[in-house]
Amino acid sequence: MKLEGPLADRSAWETGEHCSISRAMRIVGTRSAMLLLREAYYGTTRFDDFAQRVGITEAVASARLKELVEAGLLAKSPYREPGQRTRYEYVLTDMGRDLLPAVLALMQWGDKYLHDDGGPLQLVEDATSAPVRVQIRSEDGTEVGLDDLRVRINRHGKRDAPKPSAS
Amino acid sequence: MKLEGPLADRSAWETGEHCSISRAMRIVGTRSAMLLLREAYYGTTRFDDFAQRVGITEAVASARLKELVEAGLLAKSPYREPGQRTRYEYVLTDMGRDLLPAVLALMQWGDKYLHDDGGPLQLVEDATSAPVRVQIRSEDGTEVGLDDLRVRINRHGKRDAPKPSAS
DNA sequence: CCGTATCCACAACGATACTG
DNA sequence: CAGTATCGTTGTGGATACGG
């Protein structure tokens, strides 16, 4: 990975809490949070199911679930089956759904290096049954590796579109 | 995400430590480990640089670096500048490099949801300056989302390549 | 430069028990 | 079914001081 100009000496940018990785890890940087999200991706919505299928105590499930709701990855929404009292379910928000690549990348890595047999589960595209992989791609469609990457300072206000014109 | 047959009721597979996400989080599930890896991707190799640029104490850097070496993501290799005594540098192994998608996915997510301005840094393909994104793709090249995925039990012994035929 | 050793605070998690 | 409360253990990390 190459660092552009002022990044190289590190004097220009904060090493601290500005980093997105650092912020992300403050929110989902626990085993239980990641596993709860995994379960949410699998379709789980109920408290007890979360605790049981993840294999954590209710106390931990309660704390972590609450944090994930507060952070905005899950939403607690009421629903009512006919004749029953109101219950709540935990549903993924867009923010939660968008973490899927990170969770899958972790799983893919663990499958490869932390198992002898490629891991217990396999992910495929539903329609075609083709195996699925998390990868890094540039906008023009080519897959890029660590050595093909360059890091630049993001000029405030835009997420993409470098806008070289003004200044 | 759809769960295939026996997975649906969860009775068949361990919810515990078999899960690759769980195993992965045991190793790299700390803020400091992830940030050290980020630095390694940026090209950092020296102890002091790691500690300083990540913004953690030497004690923490020492502990975490040692774990990453033991786990196999980094290798501590000796080198000698002429006339100097032998020093050590921490270099990424294939195992460490292969975690890049996970780290980048986390960064990408943090850029989007944990900043107002798309985050402090931008990643581009070096050759073309095209923005880069982590995504989930099936083997036939299409990008797939959460609802397009199916999970199946991995029949032991194969990591990828279902081998439908030769080529 | 490249670390290790201590001490301390607090977060993460399991176990267990208890409420509506 | 959906949680909260409490306890004890270990992990994470900052501060500081020290050794090769």
Coordinates of C-alpha atoms (C1' of nucleotides) in Angstrom, one line a residue:
Chain A
M1 CA 0.0 0.0 0.0
K2 CA 1.3 3.4 -0.9
L3 CA 0.7 6.5 1.2
E4 CA 0.3 9.8 -0.6
G5 CA 2.4 12.8 0.2
P6 CA 1.7 14.2 3.6
L7 CA 0.5 10.8 4.9
A8 CA 4.0 9.3 4.6
D9 CA 5.4 11.1 7.6
R10 CA 2.2 10.8 9.6
S11 CA 2.6 14.3 11.0
A12 CA -0.5 15.5 9.2
W13 CA -3.2 13.2 10.3
E14 CA -4.4 12.0 13.7
T15 CA -3.4 8.5 14.6
G16 CA -6.2 8.4 17.1
E17 CA -9.9 8.3 17.0
H18 CA -10.5 9.6 13.5
C19 CA -9.7 6.3 12.0
S20 CA -12.8 4.5 10.8
I21 CA -11.4 1.1 11.8
S22 CA -10.9 2.4 15.4
R23 CA -14.4 3.8 15.6
A24 CA -15.9 0.6 14.1
M25 CA -14.1 -1.6 16.5
R26 CA -15.4 0.4 19.4
I27 CA -18.9 -0.6 18.3
V28 CA -18.6 -4.1 16.9
G29 CA -15.2 -5.1 18.2
T30 CA -16.4 -7.9 20.4
R31 CA -17.0 -11.5 19.7
S32 CA -20.5 -11.4 20.9
A33 CA -21.5 -8.4 18.8
M34 CA -20.2 -10.0 15.6
L35 CA -21.9 -13.3 16.4
L36 CA -25.2 -11.6 17.1
L37 CA -24.9 -9.9 13.7
R38 CA -24.2 -13.2 12.1
E39 CA -27.4 -14.5 13.6
A40 CA -29.3 -11.5 12.5
Y41 CA -28.0 -12.2 8.9
Y42 CA -29.2 -15.7 9.3
G43 CA -32.6 -14.4 10.0
T44 CA -32.9 -14.5 13.8
T45 CA -35.0 -11.8 15.4
R46 CA -35.9 -12.9 18.9
F47 CA -34.0 -12.4 22.1
D48 CA -33.9 -16.0 23.3
D49 CA -32.9 -17.3 19.9
F50 CA -30.0 -14.9 19.8
A51 CA -28.7 -15.9 23.1
Q52 CA -29.1 -19.6 22.6
R53 CA -27.8 -19.8 19.0
V54 CA -24.8 -17.6 19.6
G55 CA -24.1 -19.4 22.8
I56 CA -23.9 -16.5 25.2
T57 CA -25.7 -15.8 28.4
E58 CA -28.8 -13.6 28.4
A59 CA -27.0 -11.0 30.3
V60 CA -24.4 -10.6 27.6
A61 CA -27.0 -10.8 24.9
S62 CA -29.0 -8.1 26.6
A63 CA -26.1 -5.8 26.9
R64 CA -24.8 -6.3 23.4
L65 CA -28.2 -6.2 21.7
K66 CA -28.9 -2.9 23.5
E67 CA -25.6 -1.4 22.2
L68 CA -26.3 -2.6 18.7
V69 CA -29.7 -0.9 18.8
E70 CA -28.2 2.3 20.2
A71 CA -25.5 2.3 17.6
G72 CA -28.1 1.9 14.9
L73 CA -27.3 -1.5 13.5
L74 CA -30.5 -3.1 14.8
A75 CA -33.9 -1.7 15.4
K76 CA -36.2 -3.0 18.1
S77 CA -39.7 -3.1 16.6
P78 CA -42.9 -4.2 18.1
Y79 CA -45.1 -6.7 16.5
R80 CA -48.3 -8.5 17.5
E81 CA -49.5 -11.9 16.6
P82 CA -53.2 -12.2 16.7
G83 CA -54.4 -12.8 20.3
Q84 CA -51.0 -12.4 21.7
R85 CA -49.5 -9.5 23.6
T86 CA -47.1 -7.2 22.0
R87 CA -43.6 -8.6 21.5
Y88 CA -40.4 -7.1 20.1
E89 CA -38.1 -8.3 17.5
Y90 CA -34.6 -7.1 16.5
V91 CA -34.3 -6.3 12.8
L92 CA -31.3 -5.2 10.8
T93 CA -31.1 -1.6 9.6
D94 CA -29.3 -0.6 6.5
M95 CA -26.3 0.2 8.8
G96 CA -26.4 -3.3 10.1
R97 CA -26.8 -4.8 6.7
D98 CA -23.9 -2.9 5.3
L99 CA -21.5 -4.5 7.8
L100 CA -22.1 -7.9 6.1
P101 CA -18.9 -7.6 3.9
A102 CA -16.8 -7.2 7.1
V103 CA -18.4 -10.1 8.8
L104 CA -18.2 -12.4 5.8
A105 CA -14.6 -11.4 5.2
L106 CA -13.8 -12.4 8.7
M107 CA -15.6 -15.7 8.2
Q108 CA -13.8 -16.3 4.9
W109 CA -10.5 -15.7 6.5
G110 CA -11.3 -18.0 9.4
D111 CA -12.4 -20.7 7.1
K112 CA -9.1 -20.6 5.3
Y113 CA -6.7 -20.2 8.2
L114 CA -8.4 -21.4 11.3
H115 CA -9.8 -24.7 10.0
D116 CA -8.3 -27.7 8.3
D117 CA -11.2 -28.3 6.1
G118 CA -12.4 -24.9 4.9
G119 CA -14.8 -24.4 7.7
P120 CA -18.2 -25.7 8.7
L121 CA -20.2 -23.6 6.3
Q122 CA -20.2 -22.5 2.8
L123 CA -21.8 -19.5 1.3
V124 CA -23.3 -19.6 -2.2
E125 CA -25.4 -17.4 -4.4
D126 CA -28.9 -18.6 -3.9
A127 CA -29.9 -18.5 -7.6
T128 CA -26.9 -20.2 -9.1
S129 CA -25.3 -22.0 -6.1
A130 CA -22.0 -20.5 -7.1
P131 CA -19.6 -20.0 -4.3
V132 CA -19.3 -16.5 -2.9
R133 CA -16.2 -14.5 -2.0
V134 CA -15.5 -11.1 -0.4
Q135 CA -13.1 -9.2 -2.5
I136 CA -11.6 -5.7 -3.0
R137 CA -12.5 -4.1 -6.3
S138 CA -11.8 -0.8 -8.0
E139 CA -14.6 1.1 -9.6
D140 CA -13.5 -0.1 -13.1
G141 CA -14.2 -3.7 -12.0
T142 CA -10.7 -5.2 -11.5
E143 CA -9.8 -7.0 -8.3
V144 CA -7.0 -5.3 -6.4
G145 CA -4.6 -6.5 -3.8
L146 CA -2.6 -4.9 -1.1
D147 CA 0.2 -3.7 -3.4
D148 CA -2.2 -2.1 -5.9
L149 CA -3.6 0.2 -3.4
R150 CA -2.9 3.9 -2.6
V151 CA -4.2 5.9 0.3
R152 CA -5.0 9.5 0.0
I153 CA -6.5 12.2 2.2
N154 CA -10.1 12.7 1.8
R155 CA -10.9 16.3 0.9
H156 CA -13.9 17.0 3.1
G157 CA -17.5 16.8 1.9
K158 CA -17.4 14.1 -0.7
R159 CA -17.3 10.4 -0.3
D160 CA -16.1 9.7 -3.8
A161 CA -15.6 12.0 -6.8
P162 CA -12.2 13.6 -6.2
K163 CA -13.1 16.9 -7.9
P164 CA -9.7 18.0 -9.0
S165 CA -11.0 21.3 -10.6
A166 CA -11.2 24.0 -8.0
S167 CA -8.8 25.2 -5.3
Chain B
M1 CA -29.9 -15.2 3.8
K2 CA -31.3 -18.6 3.5
L3 CA -30.3 -21.6 5.6
E4 CA -30.3 -24.9 3.9
G5 CA -32.2 -27.9 5.3
P6 CA -30.6 -29.1 8.5
L7 CA -29.3 -25.7 9.3
A8 CA -32.7 -24.2 9.7
D9 CA -33.4 -25.8 13.1
R10 CA -29.8 -25.4 14.3
S11 CA -29.8 -28.8 16.0
A12 CA -27.3 -30.1 13.6
W13 CA -24.4 -27.8 13.9
E14 CA -22.4 -26.3 16.8
T15 CA -23.2 -22.8 17.7
G16 CA -20.0 -22.6 19.6
E17 CA -16.4 -22.4 18.7
H18 CA -16.6 -24.0 15.3
C19 CA -17.8 -20.8 13.8
S20 CA -15.0 -19.1 11.8
I21 CA -16.2 -15.7 12.9
S22 CA -15.9 -16.7 16.5
R23 CA -12.4 -18.1 16.0
A24 CA -11.3 -15.1 14.0
M25 CA -12.6 -12.7 16.7
R26 CA -10.6 -14.5 19.3
I27 CA -7.4 -13.6 17.4
V28 CA -8.1 -10.2 15.9
G29 CA -11.1 -9.1 17.8
T30 CA -9.4 -6.2 19.6
R31 CA -9.1 -2.6 18.5
S32 CA -5.3 -2.7 18.9
A33 CA -4.8 -5.8 16.8
M34 CA -6.8 -4.3 14.0
L35 CA -5.0 -1.0 14.1
L36 CA -1.6 -2.8 14.2
L37 CA -2.7 -4.6 11.1
R38 CA -3.8 -1.4 9.5
E39 CA -0.3 0.0 10.1
A40 CA 1.3 -3.1 8.7
Y41 CA -0.7 -2.7 5.6
Y42 CA 0.5 0.9 5.4
G43 CA 4.0 -0.4 5.5
T44 CA 5.1 -0.1 9.1
T45 CA 7.5 -2.7 10.3
R46 CA 9.2 -1.3 13.4
F47 CA 8.1 -1.7 17.0
D48 CA 8.2 2.0 17.9
D49 CA 6.5 3.1 14.8
F50 CA 3.6 0.7 15.5
A51 CA 3.1 1.9 19.0
Q52 CA 3.4 5.5 18.1
R53 CA 1.3 5.6 14.9
V54 CA -1.5 3.4 16.4
G55 CA -1.5 5.5 19.5
I56 CA -1.1 2.7 22.1
T57 CA 1.5 2.1 24.8
E58 CA 4.5 0.0 24.2
A59 CA 3.2 -2.5 26.7
V60 CA 0.0 -3.1 24.6
A61 CA 1.9 -3.0 21.4
S62 CA 4.3 -5.6 22.7
A63 CA 1.5 -7.9 23.9
R64 CA -0.6 -7.6 20.8
L65 CA 2.3 -7.9 18.3
K66 CA 3.4 -11.1 20.1
E67 CA 0.0 -12.5 19.7
L68 CA -0.2 -11.7 16.0
V69 CA 3.2 -13.3 15.5
E70 CA 2.1 -16.4 17.4
A71 CA -1.1 -16.6 15.5
G72 CA 0.8 -16.3 12.2
L73 CA -0.3 -13.0 10.8
L74 CA 3.0 -11.4 11.3
A75 CA 6.5 -12.7 11.2
K76 CA 9.4 -11.3 13.2
S77 CA 12.4 -11.3 10.9
P78 CA 15.9 -10.2 11.6
Y79 CA 17.7 -7.8 9.4
R80 CA 21.0 -5.9 9.6
E81 CA 21.9 -2.6 8.4
P82 CA 25.6 -2.3 7.6
G83 CA 27.5 -1.6 10.8
Q84 CA 24.5 -1.9 13.0
R85 CA 23.5 -4.7 15.3
T86 CA 20.8 -7.0 14.3
R87 CA 17.3 -5.7 14.5
Y88 CA 13.9 -7.1 14.0
E89 CA 11.0 -6.1 11.8
Y90 CA 7.4 -7.3 11.7
V91 CA 6.4 -8.3 8.3
L92 CA 3.0 -9.5 7.1
T93 CA 2.5 -13.1 6.2
D94 CA 0.0 -14.4 3.7
M95 CA -2.3 -15.0 6.5
G96 CA -2.0 -11.4 7.6
R97 CA -2.4 -10.1 4.1
D98 CA -5.5 -12.1 3.6
L99 CA -7.2 -10.3 6.4
L100 CA -7.1 -7.1 4.3
P101 CA -10.6 -7.4 3.0
A102 CA -12.0 -7.7 6.5
V103 CA -10.1 -4.6 7.7
L104 CA -11.0 -2.6 4.7
A105 CA -14.6 -3.6 5.0
L106 CA -14.6 -2.3 8.5
M107 CA -13.0 0.9 7.4
Q108 CA -15.5 1.3 4.5
W109 CA -18.4 0.8 6.9
G110 CA -17.0 3.3 9.4
D111 CA -16.4 5.8 6.7
K112 CA -20.0 5.6 5.7
Y113 CA -21.8 5.5 9.1
L114 CA -19.4 6.8 11.6
H115 CA -18.4 10.0 9.9
D116 CA -20.2 13.0 8.4
D117 CA -17.8 13.4 5.5
G118 CA -16.9 10.0 4.3
G119 CA -14.0 9.5 6.6
P120 CA -10.5 10.9 6.7
L121 CA -8.9 8.6 4.1
Q122 CA -9.8 7.4 0.7
L123 CA -8.5 4.2 -1.0
V124 CA -7.8 4.1 -4.7
E125 CA -6.3 1.7 -7.1
D126 CA -2.8 2.9 -7.5
A127 CA -2.5 2.6 -11.3
T128 CA -5.8 4.2 -12.2
S129 CA -6.7 6.3 -9.1
A130 CA -10.2 4.6 -9.3
P131 CA -11.9 4.4 -5.9
V132 CA -11.9 1.0 -4.3
R133 CA -14.7 -0.9 -2.6
V134 CA -15.0 -4.2 -0.7
Q135 CA -17.8 -6.3 -2.0
I136 CA -19.4 -9.7 -2.0
R137 CA -19.2 -11.5 -5.3
S138 CA -20.2 -14.9 -6.6
E139 CA -17.8 -16.9 -8.7
D140 CA -19.6 -16.0 -11.9
G141 CA -18.8 -12.3 -11.2
T142 CA -22.1 -10.8 -10.0
E143 CA -22.2 -8.8 -6.8
V144 CA -24.6 -10.4 -4.3
G145 CA -26.4 -8.9 -1.3
L146 CA -27.7 -10.4 1.9
D147 CA -30.9 -11.6 0.3
D148 CA -29.1 -13.4 -2.5
L149 CA -27.1 -15.6 -0.2
R150 CA -27.6 -19.2 0.9
V151 CA -25.7 -21.1 3.6
R152 CA -24.9 -24.7 3.3
I153 CA -23.0 -27.2 5.3
N154 CA -19.5 -27.7 4.0
R155 CA -18.9 -31.4 3.2
H156 CA -15.5 -32.0 4.6
G157 CA -12.3 -31.8 2.6
K158 CA -12.7 -29.1 0.1
R159 CA -12.1 -25.5 0.5
D160 CA -13.3 -24.1 -2.8
A161 CA -13.7 -25.4 -6.3
P162 CA -16.6 -27.8 -6.3
K163 CA -15.0 -29.2 -9.4
P164 CA -18.0 -29.7 -11.7
S165 CA -15.6 -30.4 -14.5
A166 CA -12.0 -29.8 -15.6
S167 CA -10.8 -26.8 -17.5
Chain C
dC1 C1' 16.0 2.0 19.4
dC2 C1' 13.3 -2.2 21.0
dG3 C1' 11.2 -3.8 24.0
dT4 C1' 9.7 -6.0 29.2
dA5 C1' 7.6 -5.5 34.0
dT6 C1' 4.1 -3.5 37.2
dC7 C1' 0.2 -1.5 38.7
dC8 C1' -4.4 -0.1 38.0
dA9 C1' -9.1 0.8 36.0
dC10 C1' -12.5 -0.9 33.5
dA11 C1' -14.8 -3.8 29.8
dA12 C1' -16.2 -8.5 28.3
dC13 C1' -18.1 -12.7 29.5
dG14 C1' -19.8 -16.9 32.0
dA15 C1' -22.7 -18.6 35.8
dT16 C1' -26.6 -18.2 38.4
dA17 C1' -30.7 -16.4 40.1
dC18 C1' -34.8 -13.7 39.7
dT19 C1' -39.0 -10.7 37.4
dG20 C1' -43.1 -9.6 34.2
Chain D
dC1 C1' -40.7 -15.4 26.1
dA2 C1' -37.8 -11.4 27.2
dG3 C1' -35.2 -9.7 29.8
dT4 C1' -32.5 -7.5 34.6
dA5 C1' -29.2 -8.1 38.7
dT6 C1' -25.1 -9.7 40.9
dC7 C1' -20.7 -12.0 41.2
dG8 C1' -16.2 -13.5 39.8
dT9 C1' -12.6 -14.1 36.3
dT10 C1' -10.1 -12.8 32.6
dG11 C1' -8.9 -9.5 28.8
dT12 C1' -7.8 -4.9 27.3
dG13 C1' -5.3 -0.9 27.7
dG14 C1' -3.2 3.5 29.9
dA15 C1' 0.7 5.1 32.8
dT16 C1' 5.1 4.6 34.3
dA17 C1' 9.4 2.8 35.0
dC18 C1' 13.2 0.0 33.7
dG19 C1' 16.7 -3.2 30.9
dG20 C1' 19.5 -4.6 26.3

